[in-house]
Amino acid sequence: MSHSIARQRDSVRYRSRLMQPEAERRPDTHPLTWRLRDDGGVVWLEEYLRKDGYQSVRKALAESDPQAIISTMKDANVGGRGGGGFSAGLKWSLTLQGGDIPRGYLICNADEMEPGTFKDRLLMEQQPHLVIEGMILAALANNSFYGYIFLRGEYVTAARVLSRALDEARAGGWLGRDIDGSSFDFDIALHTGAGRYICGEETALINSLEGKRANPRAKPPFPGQSGAWGKPSVVNNVETLCNAPGVILNGAEWYQGLSGDRTDDGGSKLYGISGLVENPGLWELPMGTTGAEILDRAGGMRNGRQLKAWLPGGASTGFLLPQHLELALDFDTVGKEGSRLGTGLMTMVTQEQSMVALVRNLEEFFARESCGWCTPCRDGLPWTVRVLRALALGQGEIGDIELLEKLAADCGPAQTFCAHAPGAAMPLQTALRHFRSEFAQGISEPRIKAEEG
Ligand SMILES: Cc1cc2nc3c(=O)[nH]c(=O)nc-3n(C[C@H](O)[C@H](O)[C@H](O)COP(=O)(O)O)c2cc1C
Ligand code: SF4
């Protein structure tokens, strides 16, 4: 089977499912998904326009005040949905512009290769014009003259849908010269990646876009100062950009109110769940919804299985325990528990699953996806895999747990060139913290086994 056919089959087999019926989704409470149809069909331009599509762009162009867009986004405090939570408005306020600084690029990060994550895919496959509308607003705010959607190569359905939507937007006057009769010009190209996780890191993405090897770049300079082809560039996640139209149309106060008194972070979020639960899928819920509510919406664990641990937002976040299900899933609360909100899509682990085998699987992924630049990541991650493989086979040696702790610490924050290594370290460190005895059982020497336990 050719590589491209395998990719297409994958894309068809795994659907990104929104679990809330149309009747439950309203414009004032579900800004990301209220336009989606129950049949899962694409909301093309005509339907999108009927459902208030591109009204935020019309409003912003009529007001012709990029600074106002930035300050509304800053007040709304839309935390970056690519996993870091950095305020989109703040990022936009730091982009170099004005004077003799050339107009730059607006890049939509649609690489979505974080294991357990399938939220951007839903937005792109079913509502491509919301992505485009968010990009136009960001371009206006950042004075970008051209945009790129950097799309994960395997997302063939999203590629097809986005291509047609870009054509529709051009034909409808929402892209190209003099958008909606204004003097603002902006167009977007779709760029499909070759399927490497590191391409999601924003500076590696820029290198890849330029046709170079996808190694992360040194920061500073940040992309907002010097990004693609040396020009000021803004990189935002798909879901982050999809928040902008609602904020610009309805204001920062409305956005902040969406999360009620659950959390200080405003807005709604595409939360999701996978693993052995009854109904894996996605929901648009207020920011700060608890893990317990999401698990409940998924119908609980499959066939009454017992939950052992869970990852709150992808493979590069830290394991949490069943008692953490009552916590608000926001950036600060999850951070305080030694993990990260990440992408906000939970992966559930049952009592029967081996933590050693699971972590080995994750570290194999991270080791394979290292760009190879920094020693702790390039050499350390394959070493953790070797140790974890031995432990999984019950052939571990005395000192293996300490060795894993050392290798993970070497990959910690500020030890390597990008956040790939700290992301790889987090599930390992938290699994060792919470389930040390499981790792100790993989050591063949009985005396040490007793001590470690
Ligand atoms: C190894 C690695 C992979 C990443 N992959 C993605 C990705 O697929 N999508 C994404 O939006 N951000 C990804 N990020 C985060 C980006 O570097 C960047 O912070 C993000 O696109 C900024 O957008 P936001 O502020 O809207 O979240 C990744 C980071 C790292 C270190
Ligand atoms: S941490 Fe890993 S992925 Fe990031 S630059 Fe270093 S070697 Fe590359």
CSV table of C-alpha atoms and ligand atoms in Angstrom, one decimal:
chain,number,residue,atom,x,y,z
A,1,MET,CA,0.0,0.0,0.0
A,2,SER,CA,1.4,3.4,-0.9
A,3,HIS,CA,2.1,5.9,1.9
A,4,SER,CA,-0.5,8.3,0.7
A,5,ILE,CA,-3.3,5.7,0.5
A,6,ALA,CA,-2.4,4.6,4.1
A,7,ARG,CA,-2.7,8.2,5.2
A,8,GLN,CA,-6.1,8.6,3.5
A,9,ARG,CA,-7.4,5.4,5.1
A,10,ASP,CA,-6.3,6.6,8.5
A,11,SER,CA,-8.0,9.9,8.0
A,12,VAL,CA,-11.3,8.2,7.1
A,13,ARG,CA,-11.1,5.7,10.0
A,14,TYR,CA,-10.6,8.1,12.9
A,15,ARG,CA,-13.3,10.7,12.9
A,16,SER,CA,-13.2,13.7,15.2
A,17,ARG,CA,-16.7,13.7,16.8
A,18,LEU,CA,-18.5,16.5,18.4
A,19,MET,CA,-20.9,14.9,21.0
A,20,GLN,CA,-23.2,17.8,21.6
A,21,PRO,CA,-26.4,18.1,19.5
A,22,GLU,CA,-27.2,21.3,17.6
A,23,ALA,CA,-30.1,22.0,20.0
A,24,GLU,CA,-27.6,22.3,22.9
A,25,ARG,CA,-25.2,24.7,21.1
A,26,ARG,CA,-26.0,28.4,21.0
A,27,PRO,CA,-24.2,31.4,19.5
A,28,ASP,CA,-23.8,33.1,22.9
A,29,THR,CA,-22.5,30.1,24.7
A,30,HIS,CA,-20.8,28.0,22.0
A,31,PRO,CA,-18.9,30.4,19.8
A,32,LEU,CA,-16.6,27.7,18.4
A,33,THR,CA,-19.2,25.1,17.4
A,34,TRP,CA,-22.8,26.6,17.3
A,35,ARG,CA,-22.7,26.6,13.5
A,36,LEU,CA,-21.8,23.0,13.1
A,37,ARG,CA,-24.5,20.6,11.9
A,38,ASP,CA,-25.6,17.4,13.5
A,39,ASP,CA,-24.8,15.5,10.3
A,40,GLY,CA,-21.2,16.5,10.6
A,41,GLY,CA,-21.2,18.1,7.1
A,42,VAL,CA,-19.0,21.0,6.2
A,43,VAL,CA,-20.4,24.5,6.8
A,44,TRP,CA,-19.5,26.0,3.4
A,45,LEU,CA,-19.5,29.7,2.7
A,46,GLU,CA,-23.2,30.2,1.9
A,47,GLU,CA,-24.3,28.6,5.1
A,48,TYR,CA,-21.5,30.3,7.1
A,49,LEU,CA,-22.6,33.7,5.8
A,50,ARG,CA,-26.2,32.9,6.8
A,51,LYS,CA,-25.0,32.1,10.3
A,52,ASP,CA,-23.3,35.5,10.8
A,53,GLY,CA,-20.0,34.4,9.2
A,54,TYR,CA,-17.3,37.0,8.5
A,55,GLN,CA,-19.3,39.7,10.5
A,56,SER,CA,-16.3,40.2,12.8
A,57,VAL,CA,-14.1,40.9,9.8
A,58,ARG,CA,-16.7,43.4,8.5
A,59,LYS,CA,-16.8,45.1,11.9
A,60,ALA,CA,-13.1,45.3,12.3
A,61,LEU,CA,-12.5,46.6,8.8
A,62,ALA,CA,-15.2,49.3,9.2
A,63,GLU,CA,-13.6,50.4,12.5
A,64,SER,CA,-10.1,50.3,10.9
A,65,ASP,CA,-8.3,50.2,14.2
A,66,PRO,CA,-5.8,47.3,14.6
A,67,GLN,CA,-4.9,48.5,18.1
A,68,ALA,CA,-8.6,48.1,19.2
A,69,ILE,CA,-8.5,44.4,18.0
A,70,ILE,CA,-5.3,43.9,20.0
A,71,SER,CA,-6.7,45.5,23.2
A,72,THR,CA,-10.0,43.6,23.0
A,73,MET,CA,-8.1,40.3,22.6
A,74,LYS,CA,-5.8,41.3,25.5
A,75,ASP,CA,-8.7,42.1,27.7
A,76,ALA,CA,-10.4,38.8,26.8
A,77,ASN,CA,-7.1,37.1,27.7
A,78,VAL,CA,-7.5,34.2,25.2
A,79,GLY,CA,-4.9,31.7,26.3
A,80,GLY,CA,-3.1,30.0,23.5
A,81,ARG,CA,-4.8,26.7,22.7
A,82,GLY,CA,-1.7,25.1,21.2
A,83,GLY,CA,-0.8,24.1,24.8
A,84,GLY,CA,1.2,27.0,26.3
A,85,GLY,CA,-1.7,29.2,27.3
A,86,PHE,CA,0.1,32.4,26.3
A,87,SER,CA,-2.3,35.3,25.8
A,88,ALA,CA,-3.0,35.8,22.1
A,89,GLY,CA,-3.7,39.5,22.5
A,90,LEU,CA,-0.3,39.9,24.3
A,91,LYS,CA,1.5,38.1,21.6
A,92,TRP,CA,-0.1,40.3,18.9
A,93,SER,CA,0.9,43.4,20.9
A,94,LEU,CA,4.5,42.4,20.7
A,95,THR,CA,4.7,42.0,17.0
A,96,LEU,CA,7.0,44.5,15.4
A,97,GLN,CA,5.0,46.8,13.1
A,98,GLY,CA,4.8,50.3,11.8
A,99,GLY,CA,7.5,52.7,10.5
A,100,ASP,CA,9.7,51.1,7.9
A,101,ILE,CA,9.1,47.6,9.2
A,102,PRO,CA,7.9,45.3,6.4
A,103,ARG,CA,4.5,43.7,6.7
A,104,GLY,CA,4.9,40.1,7.9
A,105,TYR,CA,3.2,36.7,8.0
A,106,LEU,CA,0.4,35.2,9.9
A,107,ILE,CA,0.8,31.4,10.4
A,108,CYS,CA,-1.9,29.1,11.6
A,109,ASN,CA,-0.4,26.1,13.4
A,110,ALA,CA,-2.5,23.2,12.2
A,111,ASP,CA,0.2,20.5,12.7
A,112,GLU,CA,-1.8,18.8,15.5
A,113,MET,CA,0.4,15.8,16.1
A,114,GLU,CA,0.1,15.7,19.9
A,115,PRO,CA,-1.0,12.1,20.7
A,116,GLY,CA,-4.5,12.0,22.0
A,117,THR,CA,-5.5,15.3,20.4
A,118,PHE,CA,-8.1,15.8,17.6
A,119,LYS,CA,-9.7,19.2,18.2
A,120,ASP,CA,-8.2,21.4,15.5
A,121,ARG,CA,-9.2,18.7,13.0
A,122,LEU,CA,-12.9,19.1,13.8
A,123,LEU,CA,-12.7,22.8,13.3
A,124,MET,CA,-10.9,22.5,10.0
A,125,GLU,CA,-12.9,19.7,8.6
A,126,GLN,CA,-16.3,21.1,9.4
A,127,GLN,CA,-15.9,24.8,9.8
A,128,PRO,CA,-13.0,26.0,7.7
A,129,HIS,CA,-14.3,29.5,7.3
A,130,LEU,CA,-14.1,30.2,11.1
A,131,VAL,CA,-10.4,29.4,10.8
A,132,ILE,CA,-10.0,31.8,7.9
A,133,GLU,CA,-12.1,34.5,9.6
A,134,GLY,CA,-9.8,34.2,12.7
A,135,MET,CA,-6.7,34.4,10.5
A,136,ILE,CA,-8.0,37.6,8.8
A,137,LEU,CA,-8.6,39.3,12.2
A,138,ALA,CA,-5.1,38.3,13.4
A,139,ALA,CA,-3.6,39.5,10.1
A,140,LEU,CA,-5.4,42.9,10.5
A,141,ALA,CA,-4.1,43.2,14.1
A,142,ASN,CA,-0.5,42.2,13.2
A,143,ASN,CA,-0.3,43.9,9.8
A,144,SER,CA,0.4,40.6,8.1
A,145,PHE,CA,0.2,40.6,4.3
A,146,TYR,CA,0.2,36.9,3.8
A,147,GLY,CA,-0.9,33.8,5.8
A,148,TYR,CA,-0.1,30.2,5.8
A,149,ILE,CA,-2.0,27.2,7.3
A,150,PHE,CA,0.7,24.7,8.2
A,151,LEU,CA,-1.3,21.5,8.1
A,152,ARG,CA,-0.4,18.1,9.4
A,153,GLY,CA,0.2,16.0,6.3
A,154,GLU,CA,-2.0,13.1,7.3
A,155,TYR,CA,-5.1,15.4,7.6
A,156,VAL,CA,-6.1,14.8,4.0
A,157,THR,CA,-9.8,15.6,4.6
A,158,ALA,CA,-8.9,18.9,6.2
A,159,ALA,CA,-6.6,19.7,3.3
A,160,ARG,CA,-9.4,19.1,0.8
A,161,VAL,CA,-12.0,21.1,2.8
A,162,LEU,CA,-9.6,24.0,3.5
A,163,SER,CA,-8.6,24.2,-0.2
A,164,ARG,CA,-12.1,24.6,-1.3
A,165,ALA,CA,-13.0,27.0,1.5
A,166,LEU,CA,-10.0,29.2,0.6
A,167,ASP,CA,-11.2,29.3,-3.0
A,168,GLU,CA,-14.7,30.2,-1.8
A,169,ALA,CA,-13.4,33.0,0.4
A,170,ARG,CA,-11.4,34.4,-2.5
A,171,ALA,CA,-14.3,34.3,-4.8
A,172,GLY,CA,-16.5,35.9,-2.1
A,173,GLY,CA,-14.1,38.8,-1.6
A,174,TRP,CA,-13.0,37.7,1.9
A,175,LEU,CA,-9.4,37.1,0.8
A,176,GLY,CA,-7.2,38.8,-1.8
A,177,ARG,CA,-7.2,42.5,-2.6
A,178,ASP,CA,-9.4,45.1,-0.9
A,179,ILE,CA,-11.2,42.6,1.4
A,180,ASP,CA,-14.9,43.4,1.7
A,181,GLY,CA,-14.4,46.7,-0.2
A,182,SER,CA,-11.7,47.9,2.2
A,183,SER,CA,-8.1,48.7,1.3
A,184,PHE,CA,-6.8,45.7,3.2
A,185,ASP,CA,-5.1,43.0,1.2
A,186,PHE,CA,-4.5,39.5,2.6
A,187,ASP,CA,-4.4,36.0,1.2
A,188,ILE,CA,-3.7,32.5,2.6
A,189,ALA,CA,-1.8,29.5,1.3
A,190,LEU,CA,-2.3,26.0,2.5
A,191,HIS,CA,0.9,24.2,3.2
A,192,THR,CA,0.9,20.5,4.1
A,193,GLY,CA,3.7,19.2,6.3
A,194,ALA,CA,5.5,15.9,6.1
A,195,GLY,CA,4.2,14.5,9.3
A,196,ARG,CA,6.8,15.3,12.0
A,197,TYR,CA,5.8,16.3,15.5
A,198,ILE,CA,8.7,18.8,15.8
A,199,CYS,CA,7.1,20.8,12.9
A,200,GLY,CA,4.5,21.9,15.4
A,201,GLU,CA,7.1,23.8,17.4
A,202,GLU,CA,6.6,27.3,16.1
A,203,THR,CA,10.2,28.0,15.0
A,204,ALA,CA,10.8,24.5,13.6
A,205,LEU,CA,7.5,25.1,11.7
A,206,ILE,CA,8.9,28.3,10.2
A,207,ASN,CA,12.1,26.6,9.2
A,208,SER,CA,10.1,23.8,7.6
A,209,LEU,CA,7.9,26.4,5.8
A,210,GLU,CA,11.0,28.0,4.4
A,211,GLY,CA,12.1,24.6,3.0
A,212,LYS,CA,14.8,24.0,5.6
A,213,ARG,CA,15.3,21.2,8.0
A,214,ALA,CA,12.7,21.4,10.9
A,215,ASN,CA,15.0,22.3,13.7
A,216,PRO,CA,13.8,24.8,16.3
A,217,ARG,CA,15.5,28.3,16.1
A,218,ALA,CA,17.1,30.2,19.0
A,219,LYS,CA,14.8,32.6,20.7
A,220,PRO,CA,15.3,35.6,20.8
A,221,PRO,CA,14.6,36.8,18.2
A,222,PHE,CA,11.0,35.7,18.6
A,223,PRO,CA,8.9,35.2,15.5
A,224,GLY,CA,7.1,38.4,16.2
A,225,GLN,CA,10.3,40.2,15.6
A,226,SER,CA,11.9,38.0,13.0
A,227,GLY,CA,10.1,35.0,11.8
A,228,ALA,CA,9.4,33.5,8.3
A,229,TRP,CA,11.9,34.8,5.8
A,230,GLY,CA,13.1,37.3,8.4
A,231,LYS,CA,9.8,39.1,8.6
A,232,PRO,CA,7.6,39.7,11.7
A,233,SER,CA,5.5,36.5,12.0
A,234,VAL,CA,2.7,35.4,14.3
A,235,VAL,CA,2.1,31.7,14.9
A,236,ASN,CA,-1.2,30.8,16.5
A,237,ASN,CA,-3.0,27.5,17.0
A,238,VAL,CA,-6.2,26.8,15.0
A,239,GLU,CA,-8.5,26.9,18.1
A,240,THR,CA,-6.9,30.1,19.4
A,241,LEU,CA,-7.6,31.8,16.1
A,242,CYS,CA,-11.2,30.4,16.0
A,243,ASN,CA,-11.8,32.3,19.3
A,244,ALA,CA,-11.0,35.7,17.8
A,245,PRO,CA,-14.2,36.3,15.7
A,246,GLY,CA,-16.5,35.8,18.8
A,247,VAL,CA,-14.3,38.1,20.9
A,248,ILE,CA,-14.3,40.9,18.3
A,249,LEU,CA,-18.1,40.6,17.7
A,250,ASN,CA,-19.2,40.3,21.3
A,251,GLY,CA,-16.4,41.9,23.3
A,252,ALA,CA,-14.0,40.8,26.0
A,253,GLU,CA,-16.5,40.9,28.9
A,254,TRP,CA,-18.8,38.5,27.1
A,255,TYR,CA,-15.9,36.2,26.5
A,256,GLN,CA,-14.7,36.3,30.1
A,257,GLY,CA,-18.3,35.5,31.3
A,258,LEU,CA,-18.4,32.3,29.2
A,259,SER,CA,-16.5,30.4,31.9
A,260,GLY,CA,-18.8,31.7,34.7
A,261,ASP,CA,-17.2,31.4,38.2
A,262,ARG,CA,-15.3,28.2,37.3
A,263,THR,CA,-12.0,29.8,36.7
A,264,ASP,CA,-10.2,33.2,36.1
A,265,ASP,CA,-9.5,32.0,32.5
A,266,GLY,CA,-12.3,33.1,30.2
A,267,GLY,CA,-14.0,31.6,27.2
A,268,SER,CA,-15.0,28.2,26.1
A,269,LYS,CA,-12.8,25.3,25.2
A,270,LEU,CA,-12.9,22.2,23.0
A,271,TYR,CA,-12.4,19.5,25.6
A,272,GLY,CA,-12.2,15.9,24.6
A,273,ILE,CA,-11.5,12.4,25.9
A,274,SER,CA,-10.1,9.2,24.6
A,275,GLY,CA,-9.0,5.8,26.0
A,276,LEU,CA,-11.2,3.1,27.4
A,277,VAL,CA,-14.3,5.3,28.0
A,278,GLU,CA,-17.8,4.5,26.7
A,279,ASN,CA,-18.1,7.4,24.2
A,280,PRO,CA,-14.8,9.1,23.3
A,281,GLY,CA,-15.3,12.5,21.6
A,282,LEU,CA,-15.3,16.3,21.8
A,283,TRP,CA,-17.4,18.9,23.6
A,284,GLU,CA,-17.3,22.7,23.6
A,285,LEU,CA,-17.6,23.5,27.3
A,286,PRO,CA,-16.9,26.5,29.6
A,287,MET,CA,-13.2,26.9,30.4
A,288,GLY,CA,-12.6,25.4,33.8
A,289,THR,CA,-14.9,22.5,33.4
A,290,THR,CA,-13.8,19.6,35.5
A,291,GLY,CA,-12.4,16.3,34.3
A,292,ALA,CA,-15.2,14.5,36.2
A,293,GLU,CA,-17.9,16.3,34.1
A,294,ILE,CA,-16.1,15.4,30.8
A,295,LEU,CA,-15.8,11.8,31.9
A,296,ASP,CA,-19.4,11.8,32.9
A,297,ARG,CA,-20.4,13.2,29.5
A,298,ALA,CA,-18.4,10.4,27.9
A,299,GLY,CA,-20.6,7.9,29.8
A,300,GLY,CA,-17.8,6.9,32.2
A,301,MET,CA,-15.1,4.3,31.9
A,302,ARG,CA,-15.9,1.5,29.4
A,303,ASN,CA,-17.7,-1.6,30.9
A,304,GLY,CA,-17.2,-0.2,34.4
A,305,ARG,CA,-13.4,-0.4,34.3
A,306,GLN,CA,-11.5,1.5,37.1
A,307,LEU,CA,-9.6,4.6,36.3
A,308,LYS,CA,-6.0,4.5,37.3
A,309,ALA,CA,-4.5,7.7,35.9
A,310,TRP,CA,-5.1,10.3,33.1
A,311,LEU,CA,-3.3,12.8,31.0
A,312,PRO,CA,-5.1,16.1,30.9
A,313,GLY,CA,-4.0,17.4,27.5
A,314,GLY,CA,-1.9,15.1,25.3
A,315,ALA,CA,1.2,12.9,25.7
A,316,SER,CA,3.5,15.8,26.7
A,317,THR,CA,1.5,16.5,29.9
A,318,GLY,CA,1.9,14.9,33.3
A,319,PHE,CA,-0.2,12.0,34.7
A,320,LEU,CA,-2.9,13.0,37.1
A,321,LEU,CA,-4.8,10.6,39.5
A,322,PRO,CA,-8.6,9.9,39.9
A,323,GLN,CA,-8.9,12.4,42.7
A,324,HIS,CA,-7.7,15.2,40.4
A,325,LEU,CA,-10.9,14.7,38.3
A,326,GLU,CA,-12.6,17.3,40.5
A,327,LEU,CA,-10.2,20.1,39.5
A,328,ALA,CA,-11.0,22.8,37.0
A,329,LEU,CA,-9.3,22.1,33.8
A,330,ASP,CA,-7.6,25.5,33.3
A,331,PHE,CA,-4.0,26.6,32.7
A,332,ASP,CA,-3.2,27.5,36.4
A,333,THR,CA,-5.0,24.8,38.3
A,334,VAL,CA,-3.6,21.9,36.3
A,335,GLY,CA,-0.1,23.5,36.4
A,336,LYS,CA,-0.2,23.6,40.2
A,337,GLU,CA,-0.7,19.8,40.2
A,338,GLY,CA,2.6,19.3,38.4
A,339,SER,CA,1.0,18.8,35.0
A,340,ARG,CA,-0.2,21.1,32.2
A,341,LEU,CA,-3.6,21.7,30.6
A,342,GLY,CA,-1.9,21.1,27.2
A,343,THR,CA,-4.5,20.7,24.5
A,344,GLY,CA,-7.3,19.8,26.9
A,345,LEU,CA,-8.0,16.4,25.5
A,346,MET,CA,-7.9,13.8,28.2
A,347,THR,CA,-6.4,10.3,27.8
A,348,MET,CA,-7.7,7.8,30.4
A,349,VAL,CA,-5.7,4.9,31.7
A,350,THR,CA,-7.4,1.9,33.4
A,351,GLN,CA,-6.2,-0.2,36.4
A,352,GLU,CA,-5.3,-3.1,34.1
A,353,GLN,CA,-2.9,-1.0,31.9
A,354,SER,CA,0.8,-1.2,32.7
A,355,MET,CA,2.2,2.3,33.4
A,356,VAL,CA,5.7,1.0,32.4
A,357,ALA,CA,4.5,-0.2,29.0
A,358,LEU,CA,2.4,2.9,28.5
A,359,VAL,CA,5.3,5.3,29.3
A,360,ARG,CA,7.6,3.2,27.1
A,361,ASN,CA,5.2,3.7,24.3
A,362,LEU,CA,5.1,7.5,24.8
A,363,GLU,CA,8.9,7.8,25.1
A,364,GLU,CA,9.4,5.8,21.9
A,365,PHE,CA,7.3,8.4,20.2
A,366,PHE,CA,9.2,11.3,21.7
A,367,ALA,CA,12.6,9.7,20.9
A,368,ARG,CA,11.6,9.1,17.3
A,369,GLU,CA,10.4,12.7,16.9
A,370,SER,CA,13.4,14.4,18.4
A,371,CYS,CA,15.1,16.7,15.9
A,372,GLY,CA,18.5,15.5,17.2
A,373,TRP,CA,20.0,18.8,18.1
A,374,CYS,CA,20.4,18.6,21.9
A,375,THR,CA,22.2,15.7,23.6
A,376,PRO,CA,19.7,15.0,26.4
A,377,CYS,CA,16.9,14.7,23.9
A,378,ARG,CA,18.7,13.0,21.1
A,379,ASP,CA,20.6,10.5,23.2
A,380,GLY,CA,18.7,10.6,26.5
A,381,LEU,CA,15.3,9.7,25.2
A,382,PRO,CA,16.4,6.5,23.3
A,383,TRP,CA,18.2,5.6,26.6
A,384,THR,CA,14.9,5.9,28.6
A,385,VAL,CA,13.3,3.7,26.0
A,386,ARG,CA,15.9,1.0,26.4
A,387,VAL,CA,15.5,1.1,30.2
A,388,LEU,CA,11.7,1.1,30.0
A,389,ARG,CA,11.8,-1.8,27.6
A,390,ALA,CA,13.9,-3.8,30.0
A,391,LEU,CA,11.6,-2.9,33.0
A,392,ALA,CA,8.6,-3.9,31.0
A,393,LEU,CA,10.1,-7.3,30.4
A,394,GLY,CA,11.0,-7.7,34.0
A,395,GLN,CA,14.7,-7.5,33.1
A,396,GLY,CA,15.5,-4.1,34.8
A,397,GLU,CA,18.6,-3.6,36.8
A,398,ILE,CA,19.4,-2.1,40.2
A,399,GLY,CA,19.5,1.7,39.8
A,400,ASP,CA,17.2,1.9,36.7
A,401,ILE,CA,14.6,4.0,38.4
A,402,GLU,CA,17.3,6.5,39.5
A,403,LEU,CA,18.7,6.5,36.0
A,404,LEU,CA,15.3,7.3,34.5
A,405,GLU,CA,14.9,10.1,37.0
A,406,LYS,CA,18.3,11.5,36.0
A,407,LEU,CA,17.6,11.2,32.3
A,408,ALA,CA,14.2,12.9,32.7
A,409,ALA,CA,15.8,15.7,34.8
A,410,ASP,CA,18.3,16.3,32.1
A,411,CYS,CA,15.4,16.9,29.7
A,412,GLY,CA,13.8,19.4,32.1
A,413,PRO,CA,12.9,23.0,31.4
A,414,ALA,CA,15.8,25.2,30.2
A,415,GLN,CA,18.1,22.2,29.7
A,416,THR,CA,17.4,21.9,26.0
A,417,PHE,CA,16.8,24.0,22.9
A,418,CYS,CA,13.0,23.6,22.7
A,419,ALA,CA,10.1,22.4,24.8
A,420,HIS,CA,10.1,18.9,23.1
A,421,ALA,CA,12.4,17.4,25.7
A,422,PRO,CA,10.6,18.8,28.8
A,423,GLY,CA,7.3,17.6,27.2
A,424,ALA,CA,8.8,14.1,26.9
A,425,ALA,CA,10.1,14.2,30.5
A,426,MET,CA,6.7,15.1,32.1
A,427,PRO,CA,4.8,11.9,31.6
A,428,LEU,CA,7.9,9.9,32.7
A,429,GLN,CA,8.5,12.0,35.8
A,430,THR,CA,4.9,12.0,36.9
A,431,ALA,CA,4.5,8.2,36.3
A,432,LEU,CA,7.6,7.6,38.4
A,433,ARG,CA,6.2,9.8,41.1
A,434,HIS,CA,2.8,8.2,41.3
A,435,PHE,CA,3.5,4.6,40.3
A,436,ARG,CA,7.0,3.9,41.4
A,437,SER,CA,6.2,0.4,42.7
A,438,GLU,CA,5.1,-0.6,39.2
A,439,PHE,CA,8.5,0.4,37.8
A,440,ALA,CA,10.2,-1.4,40.7
A,441,GLN,CA,8.5,-4.6,39.8
A,442,GLY,CA,10.4,-4.7,36.5
A,443,ILE,CA,13.7,-5.0,38.4
A,444,SER,CA,14.8,-8.6,38.5
A,445,GLU,CA,16.8,-8.3,41.7
A,446,PRO,CA,14.4,-9.2,44.6
A,447,ARG,CA,16.2,-7.2,47.4
A,448,ILE,CA,16.0,-4.0,45.4
A,449,LYS,CA,12.4,-4.7,44.4
A,450,ALA,CA,11.4,-4.7,48.1
A,451,GLU,CA,13.3,-1.5,48.8
A,452,GLU,CA,11.9,0.4,45.8
A,453,GLY,CA,8.4,-0.7,46.6
B,1,LIG,C1,7.4,19.6,20.1
B,1,LIG,C2,6.3,20.6,20.0
B,1,LIG,C3,5.2,20.4,19.2
B,1,LIG,C4,4.2,21.4,19.1
B,1,LIG,N1,3.1,21.1,18.3
B,1,LIG,C5,2.1,22.0,18.2
B,1,LIG,C6,1.0,21.8,17.3
B,1,LIG,O1,0.9,20.7,16.7
B,1,LIG,N2,0.0,22.7,17.3
B,1,LIG,C7,0.1,23.9,18.0
B,1,LIG,O2,-0.7,24.8,17.8
B,1,LIG,N3,1.2,24.2,18.8
B,1,LIG,C8,2.2,23.2,18.9
B,1,LIG,N4,3.2,23.5,19.7
B,1,LIG,C9,3.3,24.8,20.4
B,1,LIG,C10,3.9,25.9,19.4
B,1,LIG,O3,5.3,25.9,19.5
B,1,LIG,C11,3.3,27.3,19.7
B,1,LIG,O4,3.5,27.6,21.0
B,1,LIG,C12,1.9,27.5,19.4
B,1,LIG,O5,1.6,27.2,18.0
B,1,LIG,C13,1.5,28.9,19.6
B,1,LIG,O6,0.1,29.1,19.4
B,1,LIG,P1,-0.9,29.5,20.5
B,1,LIG,O7,-0.2,30.6,21.3
B,1,LIG,O8,-2.1,29.9,19.8
B,1,LIG,O9,-1.1,28.3,21.4
B,1,LIG,C14,4.3,22.6,19.8
B,1,LIG,C15,5.4,22.8,20.7
B,1,LIG,C16,6.4,21.8,20.8
B,1,LIG,C17,7.5,22.1,21.6
B,2,SF4,S1,14.9,19.5,22.7
B,2,SF4,FE1,14.9,17.8,21.2
B,2,SF4,S2,13.5,18.5,19.6
B,2,SF4,FE2,14.0,20.3,20.8
B,2,SF4,S3,15.8,21.2,19.7
B,2,SF4,FE3,16.6,19.8,21.3
B,2,SF4,S4,16.9,17.9,20.2
B,2,SF4,FE4,15.5,19.1,19.0
